[in-house]
Coordinates of N, CA, C and O in Angstrom, one line a residue:
V1 N 0.9 -1.2 0.0 CA 0.0 0.1 0.1 C 0.9 1.4 0.2 O 1.5 1.4 1.1
H2 N 0.7 2.0 -1.2 CA 1.2 3.3 -1.2 C 0.8 4.4 -0.7 O -0.3 4.5 -0.8
V3 N 1.4 5.2 -0.1 CA 0.7 6.3 1.0 C 1.6 7.4 0.9 O 2.3 7.5 1.2
Y4 N 0.9 8.7 0.0 CA 1.3 9.9 -0.2 C 1.1 10.9 0.8 O -0.1 11.0 1.4
K5 N 2.2 11.5 1.6 CA 1.9 12.4 2.4 C 0.8 13.7 1.8 O 1.3 14.3 0.7
G6 N -0.1 14.1 2.8 CA -1.5 15.0 1.8 C -1.6 15.7 3.2 O -1.6 15.1 4.4
T7 N -2.9 16.5 2.9 CA -3.6 17.3 3.5 C -4.7 16.9 3.9 O -5.9 17.0 4.4
T8 N -5.4 16.0 2.7 CA -7.0 15.5 2.5 C -7.1 14.2 2.9 O -6.0 13.2 2.3
A9 N -7.9 13.9 3.6 CA -8.2 12.6 4.1 C -8.6 11.6 2.7 O -9.1 12.5 1.9
N10 N -8.5 10.4 2.9 CA -9.1 9.5 1.6 C -9.2 8.3 2.2 O -8.5 7.8 3.3
S11 N -10.0 7.4 1.3 CA -9.9 6.2 1.5 C -10.4 5.5 0.1 O -10.7 5.8 -1.0
F12 N -10.0 4.2 0.4 CA -10.6 3.2 -1.0 C -10.9 1.8 -0.2 O -10.6 1.6 0.7
V13 N -11.7 1.2 -1.6 CA -11.7 -0.3 -1.0 C -10.9 -1.2 -1.5 O -10.8 -1.0 -2.9
Y14 N -10.4 -2.2 -1.0 CA -9.5 -3.1 -1.3 C -10.2 -4.6 -1.4 O -11.2 -4.6 -0.6
Y15 N -10.5 -5.1 -2.7 CA -11.4 -6.3 -2.9 C -10.6 -7.4 -3.4 O -9.9 -7.1 -4.4
E16 N -10.9 -8.9 -3.0 CA -10.6 -9.9 -3.5 C -11.7 -10.9 -3.5 O -12.5 -10.9 -2.7
D17 N -11.7 -11.8 -5.0 CA -12.3 -12.9 -5.1 C -12.0 -14.1 -5.4 O -10.4 -13.5 -5.8
D18 N -12.4 -15.1 -6.3 CA -11.5 -16.1 -6.6 C -11.5 -15.7 -8.1 O -10.3 -16.1 -8.8
G19 N -11.9 -14.9 -8.5 CA -12.0 -14.4 -10.1 C -12.5 -15.4 -10.9 O -12.1 -15.4 -12.2
K20 N -13.0 -16.4 -10.9 CA -13.6 -17.3 -11.2 C -15.0 -17.9 -11.6 O -15.4 -18.2 -12.3
S21 N -15.6 -17.6 -10.4 CA -16.9 -18.2 -10.0 C -17.7 -16.9 -9.7 O -17.5 -15.9 -9.7
F22 N -19.0 -17.5 -9.3 CA -20.2 -16.4 -8.6 C -20.0 -16.6 -7.4 O -21.2 -16.2 -6.4
D23 N -18.9 -17.0 -6.6 CA -19.1 -17.2 -5.4 C -19.0 -16.5 -4.4 O -19.9 -16.1 -3.3
Y24 N -18.7 -14.9 -5.0 CA -18.8 -13.7 -4.0 C -20.3 -13.9 -3.8 O -20.7 -12.9 -2.9
E25 N -21.3 -14.1 -4.3 CA -22.9 -13.9 -4.6 C -23.1 -14.6 -3.1 O -24.3 -14.3 -2.5
K26 N -22.0 -15.7 -2.5 CA -22.7 -16.3 -1.5 C -21.5 -15.9 -0.3 O -21.7 -16.7 1.0
G27 N -20.8 -14.7 -0.3 CA -20.3 -14.3 0.4 C -18.7 -14.5 0.3 O -17.9 -14.2 1.5
M28 N -18.0 -15.3 -0.6 CA -16.9 -15.5 -0.9 C -16.1 -14.4 -1.1 O -15.9 -14.9 -2.3
F29 N -15.8 -13.5 -0.7 CA -14.8 -12.5 -1.0 C -14.2 -12.0 0.2 O -14.6 -12.1 1.2
Y30 N -13.5 -11.3 0.0 CA -12.4 -10.1 1.1 C -12.7 -8.9 0.9 O -12.2 -8.3 -0.6
K31 N -13.0 -8.3 1.7 CA -13.3 -6.8 1.3 C -12.9 -6.0 2.5 O -13.4 -6.3 3.6
R32 N -12.2 -4.7 2.3 CA -12.0 -3.7 3.3 C -11.7 -2.6 2.6 O -11.2 -2.3 1.9
I33 N -12.2 -1.6 3.6 CA -11.8 -0.3 3.5 C -10.7 0.2 4.2 O -10.4 -0.3 5.3
I34 N -9.6 0.7 3.5 CA -8.4 1.6 3.9 C -8.2 2.8 4.0 O -8.9 3.5 2.7
Q35 N -8.1 3.7 5.2 CA -8.0 5.0 5.2 C -7.2 5.6 5.6 O -6.1 5.2 6.6
Y36 N -6.6 7.1 4.8 CA -5.5 7.6 5.5 C -6.1 9.2 6.2 O -6.9 9.6 5.1
N37 N -5.6 9.4 7.5 CA -6.3 10.7 7.9 C -5.1 11.3 8.8 O -4.4 11.1 9.2
P38 N -4.7 12.4 7.4 CA -3.6 13.5 8.0 C -3.6 14.0 9.1 O -2.6 14.0 9.9
P39 N -4.9 14.5 9.7 CA -4.4 15.3 10.9 C -3.9 14.4 12.1 O -3.2 14.7 13.0
T40 N -4.7 13.3 11.9 CA -4.2 11.9 13.0 C -3.0 11.3 12.5 O -2.0 10.7 13.3
N41 N -2.4 11.4 11.5 CA -1.2 10.7 10.9 C -1.6 9.2 11.0 O -0.7 8.4 11.5
Q42 N -2.9 8.7 10.5 CA -3.1 7.3 10.7 C -3.9 6.7 9.3 O -4.1 7.2 8.7
I43 N -3.4 5.3 9.4 CA -3.8 4.6 8.3 C -4.8 3.6 8.8 O -4.1 2.7 9.6
I44 N -5.8 3.6 8.3 CA -7.0 2.8 8.9 C -7.3 1.7 8.1 O -7.7 1.8 7.4
F45 N -6.9 0.3 8.6 CA -7.8 -0.9 7.8 C -8.5 -1.4 8.2 O -8.6 -2.1 9.4
E46 N -9.9 -1.1 8.0 CA -11.1 -1.3 8.8 C -11.2 -2.9 8.8 O -10.8 -4.0 7.7
N47 N -12.3 -3.8 9.9 CA -12.3 -4.7 9.7 C -12.9 -5.5 8.0 O -13.4 -4.9 7.3
A48 N -12.4 -6.7 7.9 CA -12.1 -7.2 6.7 C -13.6 -7.7 6.6 O -14.3 -8.5 7.5
E49 N -14.8 -7.5 5.5 CA -15.8 -8.2 5.6 C -15.8 -9.4 4.7 O -14.9 -9.6 3.6
G50 N -16.6 -10.6 4.6 CA -16.8 -11.4 3.6 C -15.8 -12.7 4.4 O -15.6 -12.7 5.4
Q51 N -16.4 -13.8 4.1 CA -16.1 -15.1 4.7 C -14.4 -15.6 3.6 O -14.2 -16.7 4.3
M52 N -14.2 -15.2 2.8 CA -12.7 -15.3 2.3 C -11.6 -14.5 3.1 O -11.7 -13.6 3.6
S53 N -10.5 -15.4 3.2 CA -9.5 -15.0 3.7 C -8.6 -14.0 2.6 O -8.4 -14.8 1.7
S54 N -7.8 -13.3 2.7 CA -7.1 -12.4 2.1 C -5.7 -13.3 1.4 O -5.1 -14.5 2.4
K55 N -5.2 -13.4 0.3 CA -4.3 -14.1 -0.3 C -2.9 -13.8 0.3 O -1.7 -14.4 0.2
F56 N -2.9 -12.4 0.5 CA -1.8 -12.1 1.1 C -1.4 -12.0 2.9 O -2.8 -11.5 3.5
K57 N -0.7 -12.7 3.2 CA -0.6 -12.8 4.5 C 0.4 -11.5 5.3 O 0.3 -11.4 6.6
N58 N 0.5 -10.7 4.3 CA 1.4 -9.7 4.9 C 1.0 -8.4 4.2 O 1.1 -8.6 2.8
I59 N 1.5 -7.1 4.9 CA 1.0 -5.8 3.8 C 2.4 -4.8 3.7 O 2.7 -4.7 5.1
A60 N 3.0 -4.9 2.8 CA 4.1 -3.9 2.8 C 3.3 -2.4 2.5 O 2.5 -2.1 1.7
I61 N 4.0 -1.3 3.4 CA 3.6 0.2 3.6 C 4.8 0.6 3.1 O 5.6 0.8 3.8
V62 N 4.4 1.6 2.2 CA 5.6 2.9 1.5 C 5.0 3.7 1.5 O 3.9 4.2 1.0
L63 N 5.7 4.6 2.5 CA 5.3 5.8 2.9 C 6.4 6.9 1.6 O 7.4 7.1 2.2
H64 N 5.5 8.0 1.0 CA 6.0 8.8 0.4 C 6.1 10.2 1.2 O 5.0 10.4 1.2
G65 N 7.0 10.9 1.1 CA 6.6 12.4 1.6 C 6.8 12.5 3.1 O 6.5 13.3 3.9
F66 N 7.1 11.4 3.9 CA 7.1 11.4 5.6 C 8.5 11.1 6.0 O 9.0 10.1 6.5
A67 N 9.6 12.0 5.4 CA 10.8 12.3 5.8 C 11.1 12.1 6.7 O 12.2 11.3 7.3
K68 N 10.9 12.7 8.2 CA 10.9 12.2 9.4 C 10.4 11.1 10.0 O 11.1 11.0 11.1
A69 N 9.6 10.5 9.4 CA 9.0 9.0 10.3 C 10.3 8.0 10.3 O 10.9 7.9 9.4
E70 N 10.3 7.5 11.3 CA 11.7 6.5 11.5 C 10.8 5.2 11.9 O 11.5 4.2 11.7
S71 N 9.7 5.1 12.6 CA 9.0 4.3 13.0 C 7.5 4.7 12.9 O 6.9 5.6 12.8
L72 N 6.9 3.3 13.2 CA 5.3 3.1 13.4 C 4.5 2.4 13.9 O 5.6 1.8 14.6
T73 N 3.7 2.4 14.6 CA 2.7 1.5 15.5 C 1.7 1.0 14.6 O 1.0 1.7 14.0
T74 N 1.5 -0.3 14.9 CA -0.2 -0.8 14.5 C -0.6 -1.6 15.4 O -0.2 -2.7 16.3
N75 N -1.6 -0.8 15.7 CA -2.1 -1.3 17.0 C -1.6 -1.5 18.6 O -1.6 -2.4 19.1
G76 N -0.6 -0.4 18.6 CA 0.3 -0.2 19.8 C 1.5 -1.0 19.4 O 2.3 -1.1 20.6
K77 N 1.7 -2.0 18.4 CA 2.9 -2.7 18.4 C 3.9 -1.6 17.0 O 3.6 -1.4 16.3
S78 N 5.3 -1.4 17.7 CA 6.1 -0.8 17.3 C 6.8 -1.4 16.1 O 7.1 -2.8 16.3
A79 N 7.0 -0.5 14.9 CA 8.0 -1.5 13.8 C 8.7 -0.2 13.5 O 8.3 0.9 13.0
A80 N 10.2 -0.6 13.0 CA 11.2 0.6 12.5 C 10.8 0.7 11.0 O 10.0 -0.3 10.1
L81 N 10.9 1.7 10.5 CA 10.7 2.0 9.0 C 12.3 2.0 8.2 O 13.2 2.4 8.9
Q82 N 12.2 1.2 7.1 CA 13.5 1.1 6.2 C 13.8 2.2 5.4 O 12.3 2.6 4.5
Q83 N 14.7 2.9 5.3 CA 14.8 4.1 4.4 C 14.8 3.4 2.9 O 15.7 2.2 2.8
T84 N 14.1 3.8 1.8 CA 14.3 2.9 0.6 C 14.4 4.0 -0.3 O 14.1 5.2 -0.3
F85 N 14.3 3.8 -1.6 CA 14.6 4.3 -2.9 C 13.0 3.6 -3.8 O 13.3 2.6 -4.0
T86 N 11.8 4.4 -4.1 CA 11.1 3.7 -4.7 C 11.0 4.5 -6.1 O 10.7 5.8 -6.3
S87 N 10.9 3.4 -7.5 CA 10.8 4.1 -8.8 C 9.7 3.2 -9.0 O 9.7 2.0 -9.1
L88 N 8.7 3.9 -9.8 CA 7.6 3.7 -10.3 C 7.9 3.4 -11.8 O 7.1 2.3 -12.7
I89 N 8.7 3.9 -12.7 CA 9.0 3.6 -13.7 C 10.4 3.2 -13.7 O 11.7 4.2 -13.7
D90 N 11.0 2.0 -14.3 CA 12.4 1.8 -14.4 C 13.0 1.5 -16.1 O 11.8 1.1 -16.8
A91 N 14.0 1.9 -16.0 CA 14.7 1.5 -17.6 C 14.1 -0.1 -17.9 O 14.4 -0.9 -17.2
I92 N 14.1 -0.4 -19.2 CA 14.2 -1.7 -19.5 C 15.0 -2.4 -19.4 O 15.2 -3.6 -18.9
S93 N 16.2 -2.1 -20.2 CA 17.4 -2.5 -20.0 C 18.7 -1.9 -19.8 O 18.4 -0.5 -20.0
Q94 N 19.9 -2.4 -19.9 CA 21.1 -1.1 -19.9 C 21.4 -0.3 -21.2 O 22.0 0.4 -21.3
F95 N 20.3 -0.9 -22.2 CA 20.7 -0.3 -23.5 C 19.5 0.7 -23.5 O 19.0 1.1 -24.7
D96 N 18.6 0.6 -22.4 CA 17.1 1.7 -23.0 C 18.0 2.8 -22.8 O 18.5 3.5 -22.2
P97 N 17.1 3.9 -23.9 CA 17.8 5.1 -24.2 C 17.5 6.1 -23.0 O 18.3 7.1 -22.9
Q98 N 16.7 5.6 -22.5 CA 16.4 6.5 -21.3 C 17.4 6.3 -20.1 O 17.2 7.4 -19.0
G99 N 17.6 5.3 -20.2 CA 19.0 5.4 -18.6 C 19.8 4.3 -18.8 O 20.0 3.8 -20.0
S100 N 20.3 3.9 -17.8 CA 21.3 2.5 -17.7 C 20.7 1.5 -16.9 O 21.5 0.6 -16.4
G101 N 19.5 1.4 -17.1 CA 18.9 0.3 -16.6 C 18.9 -0.1 -14.9 O 18.5 -0.9 -14.5
K102 N 19.4 1.3 -14.3 CA 19.0 1.5 -13.0 C 17.8 2.5 -12.9 O 17.6 3.1 -13.7
A103 N 17.3 2.4 -11.7 CA 16.2 3.3 -11.4 C 16.7 4.7 -11.8 O 17.6 5.3 -11.1
T104 N 16.1 5.6 -12.8 CA 16.7 6.9 -13.0 C 15.4 8.2 -12.2 O 16.0 9.0 -12.2
E105 N 14.3 7.6 -12.0 CA 13.3 8.4 -11.1 C 12.9 7.8 -10.3 O 12.5 6.4 -10.6
G106 N 12.5 8.6 -9.5 CA 11.8 8.1 -8.4 C 11.9 9.1 -6.9 O 12.2 10.2 -7.0
S107 N 11.7 8.5 -5.7 CA 11.9 9.3 -4.5 C 12.4 8.8 -3.1 O 12.3 7.3 -3.3
K108 N 13.0 8.8 -2.5 CA 13.1 8.5 -0.8 C 11.7 8.1 -0.3 O 10.9 9.2 -0.2
T109 N 11.6 7.0 0.0 CA 10.5 6.3 0.9 C 11.0 5.6 2.4 O 11.9 5.3 2.2
Q110 N 10.1 5.4 3.2 CA 10.3 4.7 4.2 C 9.3 3.5 3.9 O 8.0 3.6 3.6
T111 N 9.7 2.5 4.3 CA 8.9 1.0 3.9 C 9.0 0.2 5.7 O 10.1 0.1 5.7
T112 N 8.0 -0.4 5.4 CA 7.7 -1.7 6.9 C 6.7 -2.3 6.0 O 5.9 -2.3 5.3
V113 N 6.9 -3.6 6.4 CA 5.8 -4.4 6.2 C 5.2 -5.4 7.6 O 5.5 -5.2 8.8
I114 N 4.1 -5.3 7.7 CA 3.0 -5.5 8.8 C 2.3 -6.8 8.6 O 1.8 -7.2 7.3
K115 N 1.8 -7.8 9.3 CA 1.1 -9.1 9.3 C -0.5 -8.4 8.9 O -1.2 -7.4 9.7
N116 N -0.9 -9.2 7.8 CA -2.5 -9.1 7.5 C -3.2 -9.7 8.5 O -2.8 -10.4 9.2
S117 N -4.5 -8.9 8.6 CA -5.2 -9.5 9.8 C -6.6 -9.4 9.2 O -7.1 -7.8 8.5
K118 N -7.8 -10.0 9.2 CA -9.3 -9.7 8.9 C -9.8 -8.7 10.2 O -10.7 -7.7 9.8
E119 N -9.0 -8.4 11.1 CA -9.6 -7.4 12.4 C -9.1 -5.9 11.9 O -8.1 -5.8 11.0
K120 N -9.7 -5.2 12.4 CA -9.3 -3.9 11.8 C -7.8 -3.2 12.6 O -7.8 -4.0 13.8
M121 N -7.0 -2.7 11.9 CA -5.5 -2.3 12.2 C -5.5 -0.9 12.0 O -6.2 0.0 11.2
T122 N -5.0 0.1 13.0 CA -4.8 1.4 13.1 C -3.3 1.5 12.9 O -2.7 1.0 14.1
V123 N -2.7 1.9 12.1 CA -1.3 2.4 11.7 C -1.1 3.9 12.2 O -1.9 4.7 11.4
E124 N -0.2 4.1 12.8 CA 0.1 5.6 13.4 C 1.3 5.9 12.9 O 2.1 5.1 13.6
L125 N 1.7 7.3 12.6 CA 2.9 7.8 12.1 C 3.6 8.5 13.1 O 2.6 9.3 13.8

């Protein structure tokens, strides 16, 4: 989950199902609302809905623009943030006319991985 520091609260719905059947009509899906609240510096993963478990056991949180952040807490449990460089567009190869095959555009980010859970998770920065 990529979170960009800003001043406007935002949320989106994350959804999974098997992608093959109509079992979602019987409740076989995984759905949760993920919110970012700038005034409180919180990322909230609401309780997951549906009878299915997520295929992801962990959630990587990538923070953009949170330069001073060194750690965060998830439901009171502290986790260190790793200083990383994130590039969303990479050169195709070393022969790419745009670059040397290394990330040429991107930004400094902070990253951590938390365990996924169906329960509500509050991440505080």
